[in-house]
PDB file of C-alpha atoms and ligand atoms in Angstrom:
ATOM      1  CA  MET X   1      30.403  69.725-110.384  1.00  0.00           C
ATOM      2  CA  THR X   2      30.184  67.374-113.339  1.00  0.00           C
ATOM      3  CA  SER X   3      33.326  68.293-115.223  1.00  0.00           C
ATOM      4  CA  THR X   4      36.211  65.867-115.299  1.00  0.00           C
ATOM      5  CA  THR X   5      38.798  68.544-115.991  1.00  0.00           C
ATOM      6  CA  ARG X   6      37.624  71.046-113.368  1.00  0.00           C
ATOM      7  CA  SER X   7      38.404  69.431-110.029  1.00  0.00           C
ATOM      8  CA  PRO X   8      36.338  70.630-107.050  1.00  0.00           C
ATOM      9  CA  LEU X   9      37.832  73.438-104.987  1.00  0.00           C
ATOM     10  CA  ILE X  10      36.627  74.823-101.676  1.00  0.00           C
ATOM     11  CA  ILE X  11      38.273  77.904-100.216  1.00  0.00           C
ATOM     12  CA  GLY X  12      37.571  79.377 -96.807  1.00  0.00           C
ATOM     13  CA  ASN X  13      37.789  83.149 -96.528  1.00  0.00           C
ATOM     14  CA  TRP X  14      38.335  84.013 -92.888  1.00  0.00           C
ATOM     15  CA  LYS X  15      37.958  87.747 -93.599  1.00  0.00           C
ATOM     16  CA  MET X  16      38.998  89.843 -90.539  1.00  0.00           C
ATOM     17  CA  ASN X  17      38.129  87.132 -88.060  1.00  0.00           C
ATOM     18  CA  ALA X  18      39.963  84.835 -85.632  1.00  0.00           C
ATOM     19  CA  SER X  19      42.865  85.541 -83.300  1.00  0.00           C
ATOM     20  CA  LEU X  20      46.325  84.053 -83.018  1.00  0.00           C
ATOM     21  CA  GLY X  21      45.030  81.457 -80.561  1.00  0.00           C
ATOM     22  CA  GLY X  22      41.745  80.855 -82.378  1.00  0.00           C
ATOM     23  CA  SER X  23      43.412  80.396 -85.731  1.00  0.00           C
ATOM     24  CA  MET X  24      45.797  77.845 -84.226  1.00  0.00           C
ATOM     25  CA  VAL X  25      42.859  75.730 -83.077  1.00  0.00           C
ATOM     26  CA  LEU X  26      41.146  76.031 -86.452  1.00  0.00           C
ATOM     27  CA  LEU X  27      44.297  75.271 -88.460  1.00  0.00           C
ATOM     28  CA  GLN X  28      45.171  72.253 -86.341  1.00  0.00           C
ATOM     29  CA  ALA X  29      41.709  70.820 -86.966  1.00  0.00           C
ATOM     30  CA  LEU X  30      42.087  71.371 -90.712  1.00  0.00           C
ATOM     31  CA  ALA X  31      45.607  69.937 -90.879  1.00  0.00           C
ATOM     32  CA  HIS X  32      44.184  66.428 -90.498  1.00  0.00           C
ATOM     33  CA  TYR X  33      41.924  66.775 -93.538  1.00  0.00           C
ATOM     34  CA  LYS X  34      41.927  63.675 -95.695  1.00  0.00           C
ATOM     35  CA  SER X  35      40.459  64.069 -99.127  1.00  0.00           C
ATOM     36  CA  SER X  36      38.183  61.189-100.036  1.00  0.00           C
ATOM     37  CA  LYS X  37      37.285  62.478-103.483  1.00  0.00           C
ATOM     38  CA  ALA X  38      40.020  64.779-104.680  1.00  0.00           C
ATOM     39  CA  CYS X  39      38.326  67.919-103.402  1.00  0.00           C
ATOM     40  CA  GLU X  40      40.947  70.600-103.037  1.00  0.00           C
ATOM     41  CA  LEU X  41      40.660  72.542 -99.784  1.00  0.00           C
ATOM     42  CA  ALA X  42      42.249  75.897 -98.964  1.00  0.00           C
ATOM     43  CA  VAL X  43      42.023  78.796 -96.521  1.00  0.00           C
ATOM     44  CA  CYS X  44      42.653  82.495 -97.121  1.00  0.00           C
ATOM     45  CA  VAL X  45      43.711  83.932 -93.775  1.00  0.00           C
ATOM     46  CA  PRO X  46      44.526  87.439 -92.494  1.00  0.00           C
ATOM     47  CA  PHE X  47      48.094  88.516 -93.371  1.00  0.00           C
ATOM     48  CA  PRO X  48      49.455  88.326 -89.783  1.00  0.00           C
ATOM     49  CA  TYR X  49      48.517  84.637 -89.561  1.00  0.00           C
ATOM     50  CA  LEU X  50      50.269  83.532 -92.740  1.00  0.00           C
ATOM     51  CA  ALA X  51      53.452  82.389 -90.974  1.00  0.00           C
ATOM     52  CA  GLN X  52      51.454  80.359 -88.477  1.00  0.00           C
ATOM     53  CA  THR X  53      49.268  78.956 -91.243  1.00  0.00           C
ATOM     54  CA  GLN X  54      52.284  77.863 -93.247  1.00  0.00           C
ATOM     55  CA  GLU X  55      53.791  76.213 -90.196  1.00  0.00           C
ATOM     56  CA  VAL X  56      50.662  74.274 -89.287  1.00  0.00           C
ATOM     57  CA  LEU X  57      49.416  73.333 -92.764  1.00  0.00           C
ATOM     58  CA  ALA X  58      52.751  72.538 -94.446  1.00  0.00           C
ATOM     59  CA  GLY X  59      52.663  68.880 -95.443  1.00  0.00           C
ATOM     60  CA  SER X  60      48.874  68.680 -95.092  1.00  0.00           C
ATOM     61  CA  LEU X  61      46.331  68.446 -97.900  1.00  0.00           C
ATOM     62  CA  VAL X  62      45.082  71.968 -97.181  1.00  0.00           C
ATOM     63  CA  SER X  63      46.681  74.853 -99.052  1.00  0.00           C
ATOM     64  CA  TRP X  64      46.545  78.509 -98.050  1.00  0.00           C
ATOM     65  CA  GLY X  65      46.561  82.044 -99.301  1.00  0.00           C
ATOM     66  CA  ALA X  66      45.768  85.682 -98.582  1.00  0.00           C
ATOM     67  CA  GLN X  67      42.743  87.907 -99.036  1.00  0.00           C
ATOM     68  CA  ASP X  68      44.318  90.730-101.017  1.00  0.00           C
ATOM     69  CA  VAL X  69      47.551  91.735-102.741  1.00  0.00           C
ATOM     70  CA  SER X  70      49.036  94.984-103.998  1.00  0.00           C
ATOM     71  CA  ASP X  71      49.021  95.737-107.713  1.00  0.00           C
ATOM     72  CA  GLN X  72      52.531  97.148-107.245  1.00  0.00           C
ATOM     73  CA  PRO X  73      55.710  95.034-107.014  1.00  0.00           C
ATOM     74  CA  GLN X  74      57.353  96.920-104.102  1.00  0.00           C
ATOM     75  CA  GLY X  75      58.088 100.365-102.774  1.00  0.00           C
ATOM     76  CA  ALA X  76      56.378 103.266-101.025  1.00  0.00           C
ATOM     77  CA  TYR X  77      52.901 101.757-100.629  1.00  0.00           C
ATOM     78  CA  THR X  78      52.188 102.017 -96.919  1.00  0.00           C
ATOM     79  CA  GLY X  79      49.996  99.268 -95.612  1.00  0.00           C
ATOM     80  CA  GLU X  80      50.094  97.176 -98.758  1.00  0.00           C
ATOM     81  CA  VAL X  81      51.418  93.637 -99.133  1.00  0.00           C
ATOM     82  CA  SER X  82      53.191  92.498-102.285  1.00  0.00           C
ATOM     83  CA  ALA X  83      52.797  89.239-104.170  1.00  0.00           C
ATOM     84  CA  ALA X  84      56.478  88.492-103.513  1.00  0.00           C
ATOM     85  CA  MET X  85      55.787  88.731 -99.764  1.00  0.00           C
ATOM     86  CA  LEU X  86      52.919  86.263-100.129  1.00  0.00           C
ATOM     87  CA  GLN X  87      55.255  84.017-102.073  1.00  0.00           C
ATOM     88  CA  ASP X  88      57.648  84.086 -99.094  1.00  0.00           C
ATOM     89  CA  PHE X  89      54.909  82.338 -97.108  1.00  0.00           C
ATOM     90  CA  ALA X  90      54.201  79.809 -99.872  1.00  0.00           C
ATOM     91  CA  CYS X  91      50.748  81.175-100.617  1.00  0.00           C
ATOM     92  CA  LYS X  92      49.020  79.219-103.361  1.00  0.00           C
ATOM     93  CA  TRP X  93      46.007  81.539-103.605  1.00  0.00           C
ATOM     94  CA  VAL X  94      45.032  85.151-103.239  1.00  0.00           C
ATOM     95  CA  LEU X  95      41.572  86.662-103.387  1.00  0.00           C
ATOM     96  CA  VAL X  96      41.322  89.702-105.640  1.00  0.00           C
ATOM     97  CA  GLY X  97      38.326  91.985-106.014  1.00  0.00           C
ATOM     98  CA  HIS X  98      36.289  90.670-103.115  1.00  0.00           C
ATOM     99  CA  SER X  99      33.143  92.796-102.927  1.00  0.00           C
ATOM    100  CA  GLU X 100      34.113  93.998 -99.456  1.00  0.00           C
ATOM    101  CA  ARG X 101      37.270  95.497-100.959  1.00  0.00           C
ATOM    102  CA  ARG X 102      35.532  96.815-104.061  1.00  0.00           C
ATOM    103  CA  GLN X 103      33.021  98.577-101.796  1.00  0.00           C
ATOM    104  CA  ARG X 104      35.107  99.731 -98.849  1.00  0.00           C
ATOM    105  CA  HIS X 105      38.285 100.525-100.780  1.00  0.00           C
ATOM    106  CA  ALA X 106      36.755 101.598-104.066  1.00  0.00           C
ATOM    107  CA  GLU X 107      38.748  99.027-106.009  1.00  0.00           C
ATOM    108  CA  SER X 108      38.141  99.434-109.731  1.00  0.00           C
ATOM    109  CA  ASP X 109      37.694  96.609-112.215  1.00  0.00           C
ATOM    110  CA  GLN X 110      41.049  97.465-113.771  1.00  0.00           C
ATOM    111  CA  LEU X 111      42.849  97.486-110.412  1.00  0.00           C
ATOM    112  CA  VAL X 112      41.491  94.018-109.634  1.00  0.00           C
ATOM    113  CA  ALA X 113      42.846  92.691-112.947  1.00  0.00           C
ATOM    114  CA  ASP X 114      46.203  94.371-112.254  1.00  0.00           C
ATOM    115  CA  LYS X 115      46.350  92.608-108.889  1.00  0.00           C
ATOM    116  CA  ALA X 116      45.622  89.283-110.605  1.00  0.00           C
ATOM    117  CA  VAL X 117      48.508  89.843-113.018  1.00  0.00           C
ATOM    118  CA  ARG X 118      50.847  90.713-110.163  1.00  0.00           C
ATOM    119  CA  ALA X 119      49.885  87.547-108.271  1.00  0.00           C
ATOM    120  CA  LEU X 120      50.412  85.352-111.339  1.00  0.00           C
ATOM    121  CA  ALA X 121      53.880  86.822-111.842  1.00  0.00           C
ATOM    122  CA  CYS X 122      54.775  85.376-108.423  1.00  0.00           C
ATOM    123  CA  GLY X 123      53.213  81.999-109.122  1.00  0.00           C
ATOM    124  CA  ILE X 124      50.116  82.656-107.001  1.00  0.00           C
ATOM    125  CA  THR X 125      46.663  81.816-108.348  1.00  0.00           C
ATOM    126  CA  PRO X 126      44.249  84.744-108.123  1.00  0.00           C
ATOM    127  CA  VAL X 127      40.701  83.970-107.096  1.00  0.00           C
ATOM    128  CA  PHE X 128      38.967  86.658-109.111  1.00  0.00           C
ATOM    129  CA  CYS X 129      35.774  87.694-107.307  1.00  0.00           C
ATOM    130  CA  VAL X 130      32.759  89.138-109.103  1.00  0.00           C
ATOM    131  CA  GLY X 131      29.137  89.691-108.170  1.00  0.00           C
ATOM    132  CA  GLU X 132      26.276  92.121-108.309  1.00  0.00           C
ATOM    133  CA  SER X 133      24.817  94.216-105.494  1.00  0.00           C
ATOM    134  CA  ASP X 134      21.305  93.886-104.141  1.00  0.00           C
ATOM    135  CA  ALA X 135      20.071  96.820-106.236  1.00  0.00           C
ATOM    136  CA  GLU X 136      21.734  95.447-109.369  1.00  0.00           C
ATOM    137  CA  HIS X 137      20.202  92.051-108.646  1.00  0.00           C
ATOM    138  CA  GLU X 138      16.748  93.591-108.294  1.00  0.00           C
ATOM    139  CA  ALA X 139      17.275  95.484-111.558  1.00  0.00           C
ATOM    140  CA  GLY X 140      18.182  92.262-113.382  1.00  0.00           C
ATOM    141  CA  GLU X 141      21.705  93.486-114.093  1.00  0.00           C
ATOM    142  CA  ALA X 142      23.730  90.539-112.778  1.00  0.00           C
ATOM    143  CA  HIS X 143      25.090  89.497-116.180  1.00  0.00           C
ATOM    144  CA  ASP X 144      26.037  93.046-117.167  1.00  0.00           C
ATOM    145  CA  VAL X 145      27.799  93.625-113.865  1.00  0.00           C
ATOM    146  CA  VAL X 146      29.850  90.425-113.847  1.00  0.00           C
ATOM    147  CA  LEU X 147      30.853  90.935-117.480  1.00  0.00           C
ATOM    148  CA  ARG X 148      31.960  94.506-116.700  1.00  0.00           C
ATOM    149  CA  GLN X 149      33.983  93.209-113.735  1.00  0.00           C
ATOM    150  CA  LEU X 150      35.526  90.395-115.796  1.00  0.00           C
ATOM    151  CA  ARG X 151      36.288  92.542-118.849  1.00  0.00           C
ATOM    152  CA  PRO X 152      39.808  93.763-117.890  1.00  0.00           C
ATOM    153  CA  LEU X 153      40.742  90.160-117.079  1.00  0.00           C
ATOM    154  CA  LEU X 154      39.290  88.745-120.303  1.00  0.00           C
ATOM    155  CA  ASP X 155      41.139  91.421-122.268  1.00  0.00           C
ATOM    156  CA  LEU X 156      44.418  89.920-121.046  1.00  0.00           C
ATOM    157  CA  GLY X 157      43.837  86.902-123.283  1.00  0.00           C
ATOM    158  CA  ALA X 158      43.418  83.158-122.884  1.00  0.00           C
ATOM    159  CA  ASP X 159      46.925  82.436-121.605  1.00  0.00           C
ATOM    160  CA  VAL X 160      46.292  84.639-118.564  1.00  0.00           C
ATOM    161  CA  VAL X 161      42.611  83.841-118.035  1.00  0.00           C
ATOM    162  CA  LYS X 162      43.315  80.093-117.991  1.00  0.00           C
ATOM    163  CA  GLN X 163      45.436  80.537-114.871  1.00  0.00           C
ATOM    164  CA  VAL X 164      42.804  82.073-112.595  1.00  0.00           C
ATOM    165  CA  VAL X 165      39.883  80.837-110.572  1.00  0.00           C
ATOM    166  CA  VAL X 166      36.700  82.933-110.731  1.00  0.00           C
ATOM    167  CA  ALA X 167      34.400  83.285-107.726  1.00  0.00           C
ATOM    168  CA  TYR X 168      30.824  84.453-108.237  1.00  0.00           C
ATOM    169  CA  GLU X 169      29.656  86.065-105.015  1.00  0.00           C
ATOM    170  CA  PRO X 170      26.373  87.959-105.269  1.00  0.00           C
ATOM    171  CA  VAL X 171      26.723  90.729-102.691  1.00  0.00           C
ATOM    172  CA  TRP X 172      23.142  90.232-101.491  1.00  0.00           C
ATOM    173  CA  ALA X 173      23.988  86.658-100.486  1.00  0.00           C
ATOM    174  CA  ILE X 174      27.163  87.405 -98.526  1.00  0.00           C
ATOM    175  CA  GLY X 175      26.823  87.067 -94.786  1.00  0.00           C
ATOM    176  CA  THR X 176      23.054  87.344 -95.032  1.00  0.00           C
ATOM    177  CA  GLY X 177      22.143  83.690 -94.595  1.00  0.00           C
ATOM    178  CA  LYS X 178      20.253  84.130 -97.864  1.00  0.00           C
ATOM    179  CA  SER X 179      22.206  82.044-100.369  1.00  0.00           C
ATOM    180  CA  ALA X 180      21.355  82.246-104.041  1.00  0.00           C
ATOM    181  CA  THR X 181      19.267  79.246-105.025  1.00  0.00           C
ATOM    182  CA  PRO X 182      21.189  76.617-106.993  1.00  0.00           C
ATOM    183  CA  GLU X 183      19.247  77.641-110.103  1.00  0.00           C
ATOM    184  CA  GLN X 184      19.970  81.358-109.607  1.00  0.00           C
ATOM    185  CA  ALA X 185      23.663  80.670-109.092  1.00  0.00           C
ATOM    186  CA  GLN X 186      23.828  78.219-112.009  1.00  0.00           C
ATOM    187  CA  ALA X 187      22.307  80.796-114.375  1.00  0.00           C
ATOM    188  CA  VAL X 188      25.089  83.294-113.631  1.00  0.00           C
ATOM    189  CA  HIS X 189      27.767  80.593-113.584  1.00  0.00           C
ATOM    190  CA  ALA X 190      26.655  79.424-117.034  1.00  0.00           C
ATOM    191  CA  PHE X 191      26.904  83.014-118.247  1.00  0.00           C
ATOM    192  CA  ILE X 192      30.394  83.375-116.742  1.00  0.00           C
ATOM    193  CA  ARG X 193      31.361  80.051-118.331  1.00  0.00           C
ATOM    194  CA  GLU X 194      30.214  81.369-121.710  1.00  0.00           C
ATOM    195  CA  CYS X 195      32.306  84.535-121.272  1.00  0.00           C
ATOM    196  CA  LEU X 196      35.318  82.413-120.335  1.00  0.00           C
ATOM    197  CA  LYS X 197      34.691  80.099-123.269  1.00  0.00           C
ATOM    198  CA  GLN X 198      34.619  82.985-125.701  1.00  0.00           C
ATOM    199  CA  SER X 199      37.995  84.015-124.282  1.00  0.00           C
ATOM    200  CA  GLY X 200      39.392  80.531-124.852  1.00  0.00           C
ATOM    201  CA  ALA X 201      39.327  79.557-121.176  1.00  0.00           C
ATOM    202  CA  ALA X 202      36.169  77.473-120.731  1.00  0.00           C
ATOM    203  CA  GLU X 203      37.766  75.154-118.185  1.00  0.00           C
ATOM    204  CA  VAL X 204      38.514  77.810-115.587  1.00  0.00           C
ATOM    205  CA  ARG X 205      36.936  76.858-112.273  1.00  0.00           C
ATOM    206  CA  VAL X 206      34.058  79.040-111.132  1.00  0.00           C
ATOM    207  CA  LEU X 207      33.277  78.941-107.415  1.00  0.00           C
ATOM    208  CA  TYR X 208      30.080  80.148-105.779  1.00  0.00           C
ATOM    209  CA  GLY X 209      30.172  82.245-102.613  1.00  0.00           C
ATOM    210  CA  GLY X 210      27.448  83.710-100.421  1.00  0.00           C
ATOM    211  CA  SER X 211      26.040  82.012 -97.305  1.00  0.00           C
ATOM    212  CA  VAL X 212      27.328  78.566 -98.266  1.00  0.00           C
ATOM    213  CA  ASN X 213      27.009  76.064 -95.429  1.00  0.00           C
ATOM    214  CA  ALA X 214      26.955  72.313 -94.893  1.00  0.00           C
ATOM    215  CA  ALA X 215      23.188  72.254 -95.422  1.00  0.00           C
ATOM    216  CA  ASN X 216      22.972  74.035 -98.779  1.00  0.00           C
ATOM    217  CA  ALA X 217      26.306  73.077-100.374  1.00  0.00           C
ATOM    218  CA  LYS X 218      25.136  69.788-101.840  1.00  0.00           C
ATOM    219  CA  SER X 219      22.432  71.289-104.021  1.00  0.00           C
ATOM    220  CA  LEU X 220      24.764  74.083-105.155  1.00  0.00           C
ATOM    221  CA  PHE X 221      27.527  71.606-106.035  1.00  0.00           C
ATOM    222  CA  ALA X 222      25.041  69.550-108.053  1.00  0.00           C
ATOM    223  CA  MET X 223      24.903  72.352-110.626  1.00  0.00           C
ATOM    224  CA  PRO X 224      26.997  71.711-113.750  1.00  0.00           C
ATOM    225  CA  ASP X 225      28.867  75.025-113.744  1.00  0.00           C
ATOM    226  CA  ILE X 226      29.508  75.337-110.003  1.00  0.00           C
ATOM    227  CA  ASP X 227      32.980  73.962-109.333  1.00  0.00           C
ATOM    228  CA  GLY X 228      33.150  74.558-105.611  1.00  0.00           C
ATOM    229  CA  ALA X 229      32.712  77.330-103.084  1.00  0.00           C
ATOM    230  CA  LEU X 230      34.250  80.377-101.480  1.00  0.00           C
ATOM    231  CA  VAL X 231      33.049  80.092 -97.909  1.00  0.00           C
ATOM    232  CA  GLY X 232      32.969  82.895 -95.339  1.00  0.00           C
ATOM    233  CA  GLY X 233      31.234  82.367 -91.992  1.00  0.00           C
ATOM    234  CA  ALA X 234      31.036  78.585 -92.235  1.00  0.00           C
ATOM    235  CA  ALA X 235      34.811  78.391 -92.780  1.00  0.00           C
ATOM    236  CA  LEU X 236      35.373  79.623 -89.220  1.00  0.00           C
ATOM    237  CA  LYS X 237      33.988  76.366 -87.819  1.00  0.00           C
ATOM    238  CA  ALA X 238      36.332  73.490 -88.690  1.00  0.00           C
ATOM    239  CA  GLU X 239      33.632  70.841 -88.440  1.00  0.00           C
ATOM    240  CA  GLU X 240      31.254  72.649 -90.764  1.00  0.00           C
ATOM    241  CA  PHE X 241      33.990  73.578 -93.239  1.00  0.00           C
ATOM    242  CA  LEU X 242      35.190  69.975 -93.392  1.00  0.00           C
ATOM    243  CA  ALA X 243      31.590  68.831 -93.791  1.00  0.00           C
ATOM    244  CA  ILE X 244      31.259  71.063 -96.876  1.00  0.00           C
ATOM    245  CA  ALA X 245      34.458  69.553 -98.285  1.00  0.00           C
ATOM    246  CA  ALA X 246      33.108  66.044 -97.697  1.00  0.00           C
ATOM    247  CA  ILE X 247      30.000  66.607 -99.848  1.00  0.00           C
TER     248      ILE X 247
HETATM  249  P1  13P T 301      29.588  84.127 -96.207  1.00  0.00           P
HETATM  250  O1  13P T 301      29.827  82.673 -96.530  1.00  0.00           O
HETATM  251  O2  13P T 301      29.794  84.451 -94.783  1.00  0.00           O
HETATM  252  O3  13P T 301      28.282  84.604 -96.765  1.00  0.00           O
HETATM  253  O4  13P T 301      30.733  84.941 -96.983  1.00  0.00           O
HETATM  254  C1  13P T 301      30.935  84.717 -98.330  1.00  0.00           C
HETATM  255  C2  13P T 301      32.155  85.414 -98.759  1.00  0.00           C
HETATM  256  O5  13P T 301      32.181  86.631 -98.869  1.00  0.00           O
HETATM  257  C3  13P T 301      33.348  84.592 -99.030  1.00  0.00           C
HETATM  258  O6  13P T 301      34.342  85.335 -99.663  1.00  0.00           O
END
């Protein structure tokens, strides 16, 4: 995190965890967050907790968002949630293309870019997730995979790309306790940075995700192209999440 223009950003992804009561406790602990070094902090919560999240975090230094959005504006799309609905709850962020959605819901690279466009149209910043699987990692295909996943976004041009945040989350590091080493992550982040640069958007923030915790965050954040983190499990414990933000 050496850039002056790319301010640090840490986003918690609660995934399908917490309960109405549990999220209240967590949100109330986060609402008191005081940023000592301009580190932006945010949480992406399950849809049903957005109203509660807005109520508790409004006026705090912690922003919020959702974990998915429809690529369609409105209509007969049972079970989907539109960007305009997220806007109703003052969402600042939305994750698009998380590997768990790419895998379980067969989301294509193009669909993920379409979702990003839809979010931007409602003033919501997409956190565009990319990352290779275990097998692709073993085969040395990380760069090819992330470029393929980024391609439909990059094709939209600099004016669009400049408005997103990218999150590199190697699938083999998610929820495994086996984070990428800072050097492994930096190598892919530098590659992503180069792709962004060639598209005229070198200053887009690139977050790392995959088993980030208070113990390993410091060495990851020391890397020049890692601008923060997308945190899963450790974001469910307020103390640990705030400790990551304090690094
Ligand atoms: P973990 O931090 O639990 O590995 O999850 C990472 C992730 O998928 C965040 O989006």
